[in-house]
mmCIF file of C-alpha atoms in Angstrom:
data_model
loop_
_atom_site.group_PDB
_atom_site.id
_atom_site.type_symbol
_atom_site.label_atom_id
_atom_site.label_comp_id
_atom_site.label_asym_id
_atom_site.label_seq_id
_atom_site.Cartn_x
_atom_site.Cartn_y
_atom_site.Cartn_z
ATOM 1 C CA UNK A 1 44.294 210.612 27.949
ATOM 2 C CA UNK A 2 42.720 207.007 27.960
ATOM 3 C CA UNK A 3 39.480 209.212 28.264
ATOM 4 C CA UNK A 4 40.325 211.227 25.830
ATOM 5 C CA UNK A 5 41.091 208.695 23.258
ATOM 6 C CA UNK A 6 37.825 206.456 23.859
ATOM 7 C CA UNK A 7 35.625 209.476 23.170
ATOM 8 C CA UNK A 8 37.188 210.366 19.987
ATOM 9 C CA UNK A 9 37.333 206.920 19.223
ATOM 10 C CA UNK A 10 33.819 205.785 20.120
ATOM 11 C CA UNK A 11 34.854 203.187 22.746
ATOM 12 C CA UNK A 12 37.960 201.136 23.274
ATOM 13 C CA UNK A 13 38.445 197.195 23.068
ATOM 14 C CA UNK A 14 41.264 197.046 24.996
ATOM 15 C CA UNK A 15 43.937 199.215 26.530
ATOM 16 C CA UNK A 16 47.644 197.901 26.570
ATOM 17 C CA UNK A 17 50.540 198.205 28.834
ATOM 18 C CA UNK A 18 53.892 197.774 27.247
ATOM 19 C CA UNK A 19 57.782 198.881 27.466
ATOM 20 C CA UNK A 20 59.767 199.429 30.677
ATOM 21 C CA UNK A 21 57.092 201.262 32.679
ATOM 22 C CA UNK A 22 54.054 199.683 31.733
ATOM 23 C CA UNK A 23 55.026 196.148 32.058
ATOM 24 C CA UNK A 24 56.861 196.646 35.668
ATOM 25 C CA UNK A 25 54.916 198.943 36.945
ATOM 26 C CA UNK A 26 51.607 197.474 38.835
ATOM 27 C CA UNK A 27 51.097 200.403 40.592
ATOM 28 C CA UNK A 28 51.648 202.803 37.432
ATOM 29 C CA UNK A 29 48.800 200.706 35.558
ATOM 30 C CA UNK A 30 46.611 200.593 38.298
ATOM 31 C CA UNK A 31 46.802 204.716 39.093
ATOM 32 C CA UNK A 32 46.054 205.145 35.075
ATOM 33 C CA UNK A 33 43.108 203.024 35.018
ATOM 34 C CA UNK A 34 41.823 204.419 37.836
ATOM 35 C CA UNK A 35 38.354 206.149 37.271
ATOM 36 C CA UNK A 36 37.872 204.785 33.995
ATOM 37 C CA UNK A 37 35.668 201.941 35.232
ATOM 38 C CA UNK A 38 32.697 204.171 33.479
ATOM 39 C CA UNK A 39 34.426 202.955 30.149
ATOM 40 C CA UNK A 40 34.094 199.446 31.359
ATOM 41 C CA UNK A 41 37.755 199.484 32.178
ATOM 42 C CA UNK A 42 38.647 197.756 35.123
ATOM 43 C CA UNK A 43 41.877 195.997 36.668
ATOM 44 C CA UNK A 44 41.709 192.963 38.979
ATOM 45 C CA UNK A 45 44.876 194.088 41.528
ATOM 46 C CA UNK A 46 45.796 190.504 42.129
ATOM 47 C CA UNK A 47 46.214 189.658 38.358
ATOM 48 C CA UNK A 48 48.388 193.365 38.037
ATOM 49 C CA UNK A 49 50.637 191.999 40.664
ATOM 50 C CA UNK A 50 52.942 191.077 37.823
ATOM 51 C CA UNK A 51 56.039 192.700 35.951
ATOM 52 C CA UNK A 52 57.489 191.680 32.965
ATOM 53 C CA UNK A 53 55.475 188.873 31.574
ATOM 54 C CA UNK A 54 52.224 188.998 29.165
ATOM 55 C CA UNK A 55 49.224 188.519 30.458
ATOM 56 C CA UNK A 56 45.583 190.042 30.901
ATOM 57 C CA UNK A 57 44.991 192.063 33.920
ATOM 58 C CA UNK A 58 41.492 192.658 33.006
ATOM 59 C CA UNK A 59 38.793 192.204 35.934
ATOM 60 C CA UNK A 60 36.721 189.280 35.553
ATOM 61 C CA UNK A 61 33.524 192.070 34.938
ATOM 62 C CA UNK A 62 35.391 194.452 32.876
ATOM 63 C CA UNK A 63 33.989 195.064 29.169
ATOM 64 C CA UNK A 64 37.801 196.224 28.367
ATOM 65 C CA UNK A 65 40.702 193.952 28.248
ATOM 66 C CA UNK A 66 43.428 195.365 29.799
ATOM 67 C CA UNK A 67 46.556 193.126 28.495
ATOM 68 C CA UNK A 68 50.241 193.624 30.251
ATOM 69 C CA UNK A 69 52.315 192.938 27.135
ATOM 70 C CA UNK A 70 56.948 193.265 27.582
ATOM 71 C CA UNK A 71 58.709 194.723 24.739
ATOM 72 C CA UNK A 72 62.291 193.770 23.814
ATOM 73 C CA UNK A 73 63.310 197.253 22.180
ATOM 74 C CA UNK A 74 66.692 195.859 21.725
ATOM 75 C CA UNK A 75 65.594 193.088 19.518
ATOM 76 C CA UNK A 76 63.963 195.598 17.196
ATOM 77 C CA UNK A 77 66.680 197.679 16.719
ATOM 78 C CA UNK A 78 69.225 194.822 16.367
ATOM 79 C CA UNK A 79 66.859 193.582 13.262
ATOM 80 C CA UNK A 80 65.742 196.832 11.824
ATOM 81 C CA UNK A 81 69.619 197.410 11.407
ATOM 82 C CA UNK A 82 70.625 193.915 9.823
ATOM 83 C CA UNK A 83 67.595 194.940 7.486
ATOM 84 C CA UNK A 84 68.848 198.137 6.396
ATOM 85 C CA UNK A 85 72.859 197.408 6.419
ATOM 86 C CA UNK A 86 72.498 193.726 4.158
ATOM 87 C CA UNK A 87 70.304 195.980 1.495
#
């Protein structure tokens, strides 16, 4: 899909992991971006070694940033619904 998306799109600047899988899941991101050095994406595997903090995983030669980035899902429901219920 990442493929996909940077042909229709004429390149990518960056490709982000997020949510439960992609920010725990060092193997997951490395499988994905897999193959997709061509696109100048590229993962340095001891930067990926890492679950649930933000950071860049991007190889020190890679034209794409590839940014590890935890969500708190939770959060954003909790304030989306004090938004709507003190209206």
């Amino acid at each position: 899909m990442i493929g996909a998306y940077a042909a229709a799109m004429g390149g990518v600047d960056a490709v982000v992991f997020t949510a439960g899988l992609g920010e725990n899941a060092p193997e997951t991101r490395k499988d994905i971006c897999a193959g997709l050095e061509f696109l100048g994406i590229k993962i340095d595997a001891e930067k990926n070694n890492v679950r649930g903090k933000a950071v860049d995983v991007s190889a020190a030669d890679a034209t794409v940033k590839v940014f590890v980035i935890p969500t708190n899902e939770e959060l954003v429901i909790a304030r989306d619904t004090q938004e709507l219920t003190s209206k």
